[in-house]
CSV table of C-alpha atoms in Angstrom, one decimal:
chain,number,residue,atom,x,y,z
O,46,UNK,CA,15.4,-25.0,-6.7
O,47,UNK,CA,15.3,-24.3,-10.5
O,48,UNK,CA,18.7,-22.6,-10.6
O,49,UNK,CA,20.3,-25.4,-8.6
O,50,UNK,CA,19.0,-28.2,-10.7
O,51,UNK,CA,19.6,-26.3,-14.0
O,52,UNK,CA,23.3,-25.9,-13.3
O,53,UNK,CA,23.5,-29.5,-12.1
O,54,UNK,CA,22.1,-30.6,-15.5
O,55,UNK,CA,24.5,-28.2,-17.2
O,56,UNK,CA,27.4,-29.7,-15.3
O,57,UNK,CA,26.3,-33.3,-16.2
O,58,UNK,CA,25.9,-32.4,-19.9
O,59,UNK,CA,29.4,-31.0,-20.2
O,60,UNK,CA,31.4,-33.1,-17.7
O,61,UNK,CA,32.9,-35.0,-20.6
O,62,UNK,CA,34.8,-32.0,-22.1
O,63,UNK,CA,38.3,-32.8,-23.2
O,64,UNK,CA,41.0,-32.7,-20.5
O,65,UNK,CA,42.7,-29.9,-22.4
O,66,UNK,CA,39.9,-27.6,-21.2
O,67,UNK,CA,40.5,-28.5,-17.6
O,68,UNK,CA,44.2,-27.8,-18.0
O,69,UNK,CA,43.5,-24.5,-19.7
O,70,UNK,CA,41.0,-23.6,-16.9
O,71,UNK,CA,43.5,-24.3,-14.2
O,72,UNK,CA,46.3,-22.5,-16.0
O,73,UNK,CA,44.2,-19.3,-16.2
O,74,UNK,CA,43.7,-19.5,-12.5
O,75,UNK,CA,47.3,-20.3,-11.5
O,76,UNK,CA,48.5,-16.7,-11.0
O,77,UNK,CA,50.1,-16.7,-7.6
O,78,UNK,CA,48.9,-13.1,-6.9
O,79,UNK,CA,45.2,-14.0,-7.3
O,80,UNK,CA,43.1,-13.6,-4.2
O,81,UNK,CA,42.7,-16.7,-2.0
O,82,UNK,CA,39.7,-18.9,-2.6
O,83,UNK,CA,38.6,-21.6,-5.0
O,84,UNK,CA,37.1,-21.7,-8.4
O,85,UNK,CA,35.1,-24.8,-7.7
O,86,UNK,CA,34.0,-27.2,-10.6
O,87,UNK,CA,34.9,-26.6,-14.2
O,88,UNK,CA,32.4,-24.4,-16.1
O,89,UNK,CA,29.9,-24.0,-13.2
O,90,UNK,CA,32.4,-23.1,-10.6
O,91,UNK,CA,30.7,-22.7,-7.2
O,92,UNK,CA,27.3,-21.8,-8.7
O,93,UNK,CA,25.7,-24.9,-7.2
O,94,UNK,CA,26.8,-23.9,-3.7
O,95,UNK,CA,25.7,-20.3,-4.2
O,96,UNK,CA,22.3,-21.4,-5.6
O,97,UNK,CA,21.8,-23.7,-2.7
O,98,UNK,CA,22.4,-20.8,-0.3
O,99,UNK,CA,20.0,-18.6,-2.2
O,100,UNK,CA,17.3,-21.3,-2.2
O,101,UNK,CA,17.8,-21.8,1.5
O,102,UNK,CA,17.1,-18.2,2.1
O,103,UNK,CA,20.6,-17.2,3.2
O,104,UNK,CA,22.8,-16.1,0.3
O,105,UNK,CA,25.0,-14.3,2.8
O,106,UNK,CA,26.1,-17.7,4.1
O,107,UNK,CA,28.0,-18.4,0.9
O,108,UNK,CA,29.9,-15.1,1.2
O,109,UNK,CA,30.4,-15.1,4.9
O,110,UNK,CA,31.8,-18.7,4.9
O,111,UNK,CA,34.4,-17.7,2.4
O,112,UNK,CA,35.2,-14.4,4.1
O,113,UNK,CA,35.9,-16.4,7.2
O,114,UNK,CA,37.8,-19.1,5.4
O,115,UNK,CA,39.9,-17.1,3.0
O,116,UNK,CA,40.0,-13.3,3.7
O,117,UNK,CA,37.6,-10.7,5.0
O,118,UNK,CA,38.8,-8.3,2.3
O,119,UNK,CA,38.7,-10.2,-1.0
O,120,UNK,CA,38.4,-13.8,-2.2
O,121,UNK,CA,38.1,-15.5,-5.6
O,122,UNK,CA,35.3,-17.7,-6.8
O,123,UNK,CA,33.5,-18.7,-10.0
O,124,UNK,CA,29.8,-18.0,-10.5
O,125,UNK,CA,27.5,-17.9,-13.5
O,126,UNK,CA,30.3,-19.2,-15.7
O,127,UNK,CA,32.6,-16.3,-14.8
O,128,UNK,CA,35.8,-15.9,-12.7
O,129,UNK,CA,35.1,-13.5,-9.9
O,130,UNK,CA,36.7,-11.6,-7.1
O,131,UNK,CA,34.3,-10.8,-4.2
O,132,UNK,CA,35.5,-7.5,-2.7
O,133,UNK,CA,34.3,-7.1,0.9
O,134,UNK,CA,33.9,-4.2,3.4
O,135,UNK,CA,33.3,-0.5,3.3
O,136,UNK,CA,36.7,0.1,1.9
O,137,UNK,CA,36.0,-2.4,-1.0
O,138,UNK,CA,32.7,-0.6,-1.8
O,139,UNK,CA,34.5,2.8,-1.8
O,140,UNK,CA,37.2,1.4,-4.0
O,141,UNK,CA,34.8,0.0,-6.6
O,142,UNK,CA,32.5,3.1,-6.7
O,143,UNK,CA,35.5,5.4,-6.9
O,144,UNK,CA,37.0,3.5,-9.9
O,145,UNK,CA,33.8,3.0,-12.0
O,146,UNK,CA,34.8,3.4,-15.7
O,147,UNK,CA,38.4,3.5,-14.7
O,148,UNK,CA,39.2,0.0,-13.5
O,149,UNK,CA,35.8,-1.6,-13.5
O,150,UNK,CA,32.5,-1.3,-15.5
O,151,UNK,CA,29.1,-2.7,-14.9
O,152,UNK,CA,28.6,-6.3,-16.1
O,153,UNK,CA,25.6,-8.3,-17.1
O,154,UNK,CA,25.8,-12.0,-17.5
O,155,UNK,CA,25.3,-13.2,-21.1
O,156,UNK,CA,21.9,-14.9,-20.3
O,157,UNK,CA,20.7,-11.8,-18.6
O,158,UNK,CA,21.5,-9.7,-21.7
O,159,UNK,CA,20.0,-12.2,-24.0
O,160,UNK,CA,16.7,-12.2,-22.0
O,161,UNK,CA,16.5,-8.4,-21.7
O,162,UNK,CA,17.3,-7.6,-25.3
O,163,UNK,CA,15.0,-7.8,-28.3
O,164,UNK,CA,16.0,-11.3,-29.7
O,165,UNK,CA,16.6,-10.2,-33.3
O,166,UNK,CA,19.2,-7.5,-32.3
O,167,UNK,CA,21.1,-9.5,-29.6
O,168,UNK,CA,24.8,-10.0,-30.3
O,169,UNK,CA,27.9,-10.6,-28.2
O,170,UNK,CA,29.2,-7.0,-28.8
O,171,UNK,CA,26.4,-5.3,-26.9
O,172,UNK,CA,28.0,-2.7,-24.7
O,173,UNK,CA,27.2,-1.7,-21.1
O,174,UNK,CA,25.7,1.5,-22.5
O,175,UNK,CA,22.8,-0.6,-23.9
O,176,UNK,CA,21.8,-1.3,-20.3
O,177,UNK,CA,22.5,2.0,-18.7
O,178,UNK,CA,19.5,4.1,-17.6
O,179,UNK,CA,18.6,7.0,-20.0
O,180,UNK,CA,20.8,10.0,-19.2
O,181,UNK,CA,17.8,12.2,-18.4
O,182,UNK,CA,16.3,9.6,-15.9
O,183,UNK,CA,17.9,11.2,-12.8
O,184,UNK,CA,16.3,14.5,-13.8
O,185,UNK,CA,12.9,12.8,-14.4
O,186,UNK,CA,13.0,11.0,-11.0
O,187,UNK,CA,14.6,13.7,-8.9
O,188,UNK,CA,12.7,14.7,-5.6
O,189,UNK,CA,11.3,17.9,-7.1
O,190,UNK,CA,9.8,16.0,-10.1
O,191,UNK,CA,8.5,13.2,-7.9
O,192,UNK,CA,6.3,15.7,-6.0
O,193,UNK,CA,4.0,15.6,-9.0
O,194,UNK,CA,3.7,11.8,-8.8
O,195,UNK,CA,3.2,11.3,-5.1
O,196,UNK,CA,-0.5,12.2,-5.4
O,197,UNK,CA,-0.9,9.4,-8.0
O,198,UNK,CA,1.2,7.0,-5.9
O,199,UNK,CA,-1.0,7.6,-2.8
O,200,UNK,CA,-4.3,7.5,-4.7
O,201,UNK,CA,-3.4,4.3,-6.5
O,202,UNK,CA,-2.2,2.7,-3.3
O,203,UNK,CA,-5.5,3.6,-1.6
O,204,UNK,CA,-7.5,2.3,-4.5
O,205,UNK,CA,-5.5,-0.9,-4.5
O,206,UNK,CA,-6.0,-1.5,-0.8
O,207,UNK,CA,-9.7,-0.9,-1.0
O,208,UNK,CA,-10.1,-3.3,-3.9
O,209,UNK,CA,-7.7,-6.1,-3.0
O,210,UNK,CA,-7.2,-5.9,0.8
O,211,UNK,CA,-10.2,-4.5,2.6
O,212,UNK,CA,-12.8,-7.1,1.4
O,213,UNK,CA,-10.6,-10.0,2.7
O,214,UNK,CA,-9.6,-11.3,6.1
O,215,UNK,CA,-6.4,-12.8,4.7
O,216,UNK,CA,-4.2,-11.7,1.8
O,217,UNK,CA,-1.0,-12.7,0.1
O,218,UNK,CA,1.3,-9.7,0.4
O,219,UNK,CA,4.0,-10.4,-2.2
O,220,UNK,CA,1.9,-10.9,-5.3
O,221,UNK,CA,-0.3,-7.9,-4.3
O,222,UNK,CA,2.7,-5.7,-3.7
O,223,UNK,CA,4.0,-6.7,-7.1
O,224,UNK,CA,0.6,-6.0,-8.7
O,225,UNK,CA,0.6,-2.5,-7.2
O,226,UNK,CA,4.2,-1.7,-8.1
O,227,UNK,CA,3.8,-2.9,-11.7
O,228,UNK,CA,0.5,-1.0,-12.2
O,229,UNK,CA,2.1,2.2,-10.8
O,230,UNK,CA,5.1,1.9,-13.1
O,231,UNK,CA,2.8,1.5,-16.2
O,232,UNK,CA,0.7,4.5,-15.1
O,233,UNK,CA,3.7,6.8,-14.4
O,234,UNK,CA,6.1,5.6,-17.1
O,235,UNK,CA,3.7,5.1,-20.0
O,236,UNK,CA,0.3,6.4,-18.9
O,237,UNK,CA,-1.3,3.0,-19.2
O,238,UNK,CA,-4.0,2.3,-16.7
O,239,UNK,CA,-5.8,-0.8,-18.1
O,240,UNK,CA,-5.6,-3.3,-15.2
O,241,UNK,CA,-6.1,-6.4,-17.4
O,242,UNK,CA,-3.4,-5.4,-19.9
O,243,UNK,CA,-1.0,-4.6,-17.1
O,244,UNK,CA,-1.7,-8.0,-15.4
O,245,UNK,CA,-1.1,-9.8,-18.7
O,246,UNK,CA,2.3,-8.1,-19.1
O,247,UNK,CA,3.1,-8.8,-15.5
O,248,UNK,CA,2.5,-12.5,-16.0
O,249,UNK,CA,5.1,-12.6,-18.8
O,250,UNK,CA,7.5,-10.6,-16.6
O,251,UNK,CA,7.2,-13.2,-14.0
O,252,UNK,CA,8.3,-15.8,-16.5
O,253,UNK,CA,11.1,-13.6,-17.7
O,254,UNK,CA,12.3,-13.1,-14.1
O,255,UNK,CA,12.4,-16.8,-13.4
O,256,UNK,CA,14.9,-17.2,-16.3
O,257,UNK,CA,17.0,-14.3,-15.4
O,258,UNK,CA,19.7,-16.3,-13.7
O,259,UNK,CA,19.0,-19.6,-15.4
O,260,UNK,CA,21.4,-21.7,-17.3
O,261,UNK,CA,21.4,-20.5,-21.0
O,262,UNK,CA,20.1,-23.8,-22.5
O,263,UNK,CA,17.7,-22.7,-25.2
O,264,UNK,CA,15.7,-25.8,-25.8
O,265,UNK,CA,11.9,-26.2,-25.5
O,266,UNK,CA,10.8,-26.6,-21.9
O,267,UNK,CA,13.7,-25.0,-20.2
O,268,UNK,CA,13.4,-22.0,-17.9
O,269,UNK,CA,15.7,-20.0,-20.2
O,270,UNK,CA,13.6,-20.9,-23.3
O,271,UNK,CA,10.4,-19.8,-21.6
O,272,UNK,CA,12.1,-16.6,-20.5
O,273,UNK,CA,13.2,-15.8,-24.1
O,274,UNK,CA,9.7,-16.3,-25.4
O,275,UNK,CA,8.3,-14.1,-22.6
O,276,UNK,CA,10.9,-11.4,-23.5
O,277,UNK,CA,9.9,-11.5,-27.2
O,278,UNK,CA,6.3,-11.1,-26.3
O,279,UNK,CA,6.9,-8.2,-24.0
O,280,UNK,CA,9.2,-6.5,-26.6
O,281,UNK,CA,6.5,-6.8,-29.3
O,282,UNK,CA,3.9,-5.3,-27.0
O,283,UNK,CA,6.2,-2.4,-26.0
O,284,UNK,CA,7.1,-1.7,-29.7
O,285,UNK,CA,3.4,-1.4,-30.5
O,286,UNK,CA,3.1,1.1,-27.6
O,287,UNK,CA,6.2,3.0,-28.7
O,288,UNK,CA,5.0,3.2,-32.3
O,289,UNK,CA,1.6,4.5,-31.2
O,290,UNK,CA,3.2,7.1,-28.9
O,291,UNK,CA,5.6,8.3,-31.7
O,292,UNK,CA,2.6,8.9,-34.0
O,293,UNK,CA,0.9,10.9,-31.2
O,294,UNK,CA,3.9,13.0,-30.6
O,295,UNK,CA,4.2,13.8,-34.3
O,296,UNK,CA,0.5,14.6,-34.6
O,297,UNK,CA,-0.2,16.5,-31.4
O,298,UNK,CA,3.1,18.0,-30.5
O,299,UNK,CA,3.1,19.8,-27.2
O,300,UNK,CA,-0.4,18.5,-26.4
O,301,UNK,CA,0.7,14.9,-26.5
O,302,UNK,CA,1.1,12.8,-23.4
O,303,UNK,CA,4.2,13.7,-21.5
O,304,UNK,CA,5.6,10.9,-19.4
O,305,UNK,CA,8.8,8.9,-19.2
O,306,UNK,CA,8.2,7.2,-22.5
O,307,UNK,CA,7.7,10.5,-24.3
O,308,UNK,CA,10.9,11.8,-22.8
O,309,UNK,CA,12.8,8.7,-24.0
O,310,UNK,CA,11.4,9.2,-27.5
O,311,UNK,CA,12.3,12.9,-27.7
O,312,UNK,CA,15.7,12.7,-25.9
O,313,UNK,CA,18.9,13.0,-28.0
O,314,UNK,CA,22.6,12.7,-27.3
O,315,UNK,CA,25.3,15.3,-27.8
O,316,UNK,CA,25.3,14.4,-31.5
O,317,UNK,CA,21.5,14.9,-31.8
O,318,UNK,CA,21.0,11.2,-32.3
O,319,UNK,CA,17.9,9.6,-30.8
O,320,UNK,CA,17.6,6.0,-29.7
O,321,UNK,CA,15.9,3.4,-31.8
O,322,UNK,CA,12.6,1.9,-30.9
O,323,UNK,CA,14.3,-1.4,-30.0
O,324,UNK,CA,16.8,0.4,-27.7
O,325,UNK,CA,14.0,2.2,-26.0
O,326,UNK,CA,12.1,-1.1,-25.6
O,327,UNK,CA,15.1,-2.7,-23.9
O,328,UNK,CA,15.5,0.2,-21.6
O,329,UNK,CA,11.8,0.2,-20.6
O,330,UNK,CA,12.1,-3.6,-19.9
O,331,UNK,CA,15.1,-2.9,-17.6
O,332,UNK,CA,13.1,-0.2,-15.7
O,333,UNK,CA,10.0,-2.4,-15.4
O,334,UNK,CA,12.2,-5.4,-14.3
O,335,UNK,CA,13.5,-3.3,-11.4
O,336,UNK,CA,10.0,-2.3,-10.4
O,337,UNK,CA,8.5,-5.7,-10.8
O,338,UNK,CA,10.5,-7.4,-8.1
O,339,UNK,CA,12.8,-5.1,-6.1
O,340,UNK,CA,10.3,-2.5,-4.8
O,341,UNK,CA,7.6,-5.1,-4.2
O,342,UNK,CA,10.1,-7.2,-2.3
O,343,UNK,CA,11.0,-4.3,0.0
O,344,UNK,CA,7.3,-3.6,0.7
O,345,UNK,CA,6.7,-7.3,1.5
O,346,UNK,CA,9.5,-7.6,4.0
O,347,UNK,CA,8.7,-4.2,5.7
O,348,UNK,CA,5.3,-5.7,6.5
O,349,UNK,CA,6.9,-8.9,7.7
O,350,UNK,CA,9.1,-7.0,10.2
O,351,UNK,CA,6.2,-4.8,11.3
O,352,UNK,CA,4.3,-7.9,12.1
O,353,UNK,CA,7.2,-9.3,14.1
O,354,UNK,CA,7.9,-6.1,16.0
O,355,UNK,CA,4.7,-4.4,17.3
O,356,UNK,CA,6.7,-1.6,18.9
O,357,UNK,CA,8.1,-0.6,15.5
O,358,UNK,CA,4.6,-0.8,14.0
O,359,UNK,CA,3.3,1.5,16.7
O,360,UNK,CA,6.0,4.1,16.0
O,361,UNK,CA,5.3,3.9,12.2
O,362,UNK,CA,1.5,4.3,12.7
O,363,UNK,CA,2.0,7.3,15.0
O,364,UNK,CA,4.1,9.0,12.3
O,365,UNK,CA,1.6,8.3,9.6
O,366,UNK,CA,-1.4,9.7,11.4
O,367,UNK,CA,0.1,13.1,10.6
O,368,UNK,CA,0.8,12.2,7.0
O,369,UNK,CA,1.3,15.5,5.1
O,370,UNK,CA,4.8,15.5,3.8
O,371,UNK,CA,6.6,12.4,2.6
O,372,UNK,CA,10.0,14.0,3.6
O,373,UNK,CA,8.9,13.9,7.2
O,374,UNK,CA,8.5,10.1,7.3
O,375,UNK,CA,12.1,9.6,8.5
O,376,UNK,CA,11.4,6.8,11.0
O,377,UNK,CA,9.4,4.8,8.4
O,378,UNK,CA,12.3,5.2,5.9
O,379,UNK,CA,14.7,4.0,8.7
O,380,UNK,CA,12.5,0.9,8.9
O,381,UNK,CA,12.7,0.4,5.2
O,382,UNK,CA,16.5,0.8,5.3
O,383,UNK,CA,16.8,-1.7,8.1
O,384,UNK,CA,14.6,-4.1,6.0
O,385,UNK,CA,16.9,-3.7,3.0
O,386,UNK,CA,19.9,-4.3,5.2
O,387,UNK,CA,18.6,-7.6,6.6
O,388,UNK,CA,16.7,-8.7,3.5
O,389,UNK,CA,18.3,-7.0,0.5
O,390,UNK,CA,16.1,-6.9,-2.6
O,391,UNK,CA,19.2,-7.3,-4.8
O,392,UNK,CA,22.2,-9.3,-3.7
O,393,UNK,CA,24.8,-6.8,-4.9
O,394,UNK,CA,25.8,-5.9,-8.5
O,395,UNK,CA,28.5,-7.1,-10.7
O,396,UNK,CA,31.4,-5.3,-12.2
O,397,UNK,CA,34.0,-6.3,-14.8
O,398,UNK,CA,37.7,-5.4,-14.6
O,399,UNK,CA,38.7,-3.5,-17.7
O,400,UNK,CA,42.4,-3.7,-16.8
O,401,UNK,CA,44.5,-5.7,-14.3
O,402,UNK,CA,44.6,-3.9,-10.9
O,403,UNK,CA,45.7,-4.6,-7.4
O,404,UNK,CA,43.4,-4.7,-4.4
O,405,UNK,CA,44.5,-5.7,-0.8
O,406,UNK,CA,47.8,-7.0,-2.3
O,407,UNK,CA,46.2,-9.3,-4.8
O,408,UNK,CA,45.9,-9.0,-8.6
O,409,UNK,CA,42.4,-8.8,-10.1
O,410,UNK,CA,42.9,-9.8,-13.8
O,411,UNK,CA,41.3,-7.9,-16.7
O,412,UNK,CA,38.0,-9.6,-17.6
O,413,UNK,CA,37.3,-10.9,-14.1
O,414,UNK,CA,34.0,-10.0,-12.6
O,415,UNK,CA,33.9,-8.1,-9.3
O,416,UNK,CA,31.1,-8.5,-6.7
O,417,UNK,CA,31.0,-6.1,-3.7
O,418,UNK,CA,29.7,-7.3,-0.3
O,419,UNK,CA,29.6,-5.9,3.3
O,420,UNK,CA,27.7,-5.4,6.5
O,421,UNK,CA,28.6,-6.4,10.0
O,422,UNK,CA,26.9,-9.6,11.1
O,423,UNK,CA,24.3,-8.3,13.7
O,424,UNK,CA,21.0,-9.9,12.8
O,425,UNK,CA,18.9,-7.8,15.1
O,426,UNK,CA,16.2,-5.7,13.5
O,427,UNK,CA,17.0,-2.2,14.7
O,428,UNK,CA,15.8,0.8,12.6
O,429,UNK,CA,17.5,3.2,15.1
O,430,UNK,CA,20.9,2.3,13.6
O,431,UNK,CA,19.9,4.7,10.8
O,432,UNK,CA,19.1,7.6,13.2
O,433,UNK,CA,21.4,10.7,13.0
O,434,UNK,CA,24.4,10.1,10.7
O,435,UNK,CA,23.5,6.4,10.3
O,436,UNK,CA,26.0,3.7,9.3
O,437,UNK,CA,29.5,4.6,8.4
O,438,UNK,CA,30.0,5.6,4.7
O,439,UNK,CA,30.0,2.8,2.2
O,440,UNK,CA,28.8,0.2,4.7
O,441,UNK,CA,25.2,0.4,3.5
O,442,UNK,CA,24.7,0.9,-0.2
O,443,UNK,CA,21.3,-0.5,-1.3
O,444,UNK,CA,21.2,1.9,-4.3
O,445,UNK,CA,24.9,1.5,-5.2
O,446,UNK,CA,27.2,4.4,-5.3
O,447,UNK,CA,29.5,6.6,-7.5
O,448,UNK,CA,28.5,7.4,-11.0
O,449,UNK,CA,26.3,4.3,-11.3
O,450,UNK,CA,24.1,5.1,-8.2
O,451,UNK,CA,20.6,4.0,-8.9
O,452,UNK,CA,18.7,6.9,-10.3
O,453,UNK,CA,15.4,5.5,-9.1
O,454,UNK,CA,16.2,5.6,-5.4
O,455,UNK,CA,13.8,8.6,-4.7
O,456,UNK,CA,11.1,7.0,-6.8
O,457,UNK,CA,11.4,3.8,-4.8
O,458,UNK,CA,11.4,5.8,-1.5
O,459,UNK,CA,8.2,7.6,-2.4
O,460,UNK,CA,6.5,4.5,-3.7
O,461,UNK,CA,7.3,2.5,-0.6
O,462,UNK,CA,6.3,5.2,1.9
O,463,UNK,CA,3.0,5.9,0.0
O,464,UNK,CA,2.1,2.2,0.1
O,465,UNK,CA,3.1,1.5,3.7
O,466,UNK,CA,1.1,4.6,4.7
O,467,UNK,CA,-2.1,3.2,3.2
O,468,UNK,CA,-1.6,-0.2,4.8
O,469,UNK,CA,-0.6,0.9,8.2
O,470,UNK,CA,-3.4,3.4,8.7
O,471,UNK,CA,-6.0,0.8,7.7
O,472,UNK,CA,-4.8,-2.5,9.3
O,473,UNK,CA,-2.8,-4.3,11.9
O,474,UNK,CA,-1.9,-7.8,10.9
O,475,UNK,CA,-0.3,-11.0,11.9
O,476,UNK,CA,1.6,-13.7,10.0
O,477,UNK,CA,-0.4,-16.8,9.0
O,478,UNK,CA,2.7,-18.9,8.8
O,479,UNK,CA,5.4,-17.8,11.2
O,480,UNK,CA,7.8,-20.4,9.8
O,481,UNK,CA,7.4,-19.5,6.1
O,482,UNK,CA,10.7,-19.8,4.2
O,483,UNK,CA,12.3,-17.3,1.9
O,484,UNK,CA,14.3,-18.1,-1.3
O,485,UNK,CA,16.3,-15.8,-3.5
O,486,UNK,CA,15.9,-16.0,-7.3
O,487,UNK,CA,17.4,-13.3,-7.6
O,488,UNK,CA,15.3,-11.2,-5.2
O,489,UNK,CA,14.0,-12.6,-1.9
O,490,UNK,CA,10.6,-14.4,-2.4
O,491,UNK,CA,8.5,-15.8,0.4
O,492,UNK,CA,7.7,-19.4,-0.4
O,493,UNK,CA,3.9,-18.9,0.1
O,494,UNK,CA,3.6,-15.3,-0.9
O,495,UNK,CA,3.6,-14.1,2.7
O,496,UNK,CA,0.0,-14.6,3.8
O,497,UNK,CA,-1.2,-12.3,6.6
O,498,UNK,CA,-4.4,-12.0,8.6
O,499,UNK,CA,-5.8,-8.5,8.7
O,500,UNK,CA,-7.3,-6.6,11.6
O,501,UNK,CA,-9.0,-3.4,10.4
O,502,UNK,CA,-8.4,-0.2,12.3
O,503,UNK,CA,-10.9,2.4,13.2
O,504,UNK,CA,-9.5,5.9,13.5
O,505,UNK,CA,-6.1,4.5,14.0
O,506,UNK,CA,-7.1,1.9,16.5
O,507,UNK,CA,-8.2,-1.7,16.4
């Protein structure tokens, strides 16, 4: 409930602002062509309601209630101290993806940028380019290149299972999935394999993550303040790694380690300019942040649904017994897609309007933030909906779309399938607490870490 109470405190601290602010606030929202909806309270808008829905494990409730009340196409609200238009439906997704860098651009909330950036170089003029993935990243993570990493993914997953799962009758899935995902990222991105060092950095990333959507009150003891300290610590560690790697590249040339970090240090733009060490540190943090929570969240909830649906588990196991080509694991990836549909690891992404534009007959003013959302209401877990052509275009976009489609989608796919393969072919399992709750901050997190009771398999059978 940290986000809820943080904004409640924020509201109490600033409730005595002069009435001129309230008048200005309402005046800015008085355009008759704005989408239907409400801006909620001054400053905090409807953030308390949204945070409450997230902590209750159902952020979709906030959106669906307003779609039903105001419009199934678009409605206005105010979240995270920003005026927003929530654009709904497949047509809304298509509109936004088709107009990236024309009408809208990616947007990061101020507190997010301040946490992710190196503290001494943060300023309000940081552009979206500071947070975009490196231009060569799609090439580095394309399917052909990933073939070289799948062996490492599989062997690390196997080693992780043998060390952390096999000796135990019960395990906590979420922290273990996060441990594996983070260790894999360090190995593949920076060729670092020291488990104690990786665990130490992961601990600080957890603190950073908890402050990602917190209220930006930088005083000792607040979640935001702890996140800033964690960010500074991580940046200093990464800068030391970067400096060491630069020296290695200068001294050893072609014989130096070649991984994502080396590519980032050697890459240049069209003007032959290379990124600074601080810029690279920020981009590495963004990549690690995505790995730290999103992929581990997907893995956790796949195992949750496999525990709830034995018939789906049996089909997944049958496919994995002939594990030889990750591209053939279509049914298991359908299960992963259905998991992301029902329990998205990320609750959408934000855009900012760079000019006034009209959507569904309503004006979206320049500077407003835009949040896409869609999928029909059915709550049944049904991987077969992804068979054949799958859902209609733009109805299911877990990796975004258009020019900003997530470049790590194939990496995530390979990582998830390799891990699930190693779990499913070793165990069957059951949930320890069938009533365990899930909260979102910002990714879905099981309240108890999702404990499961393991039943080892022998040659594919219990």
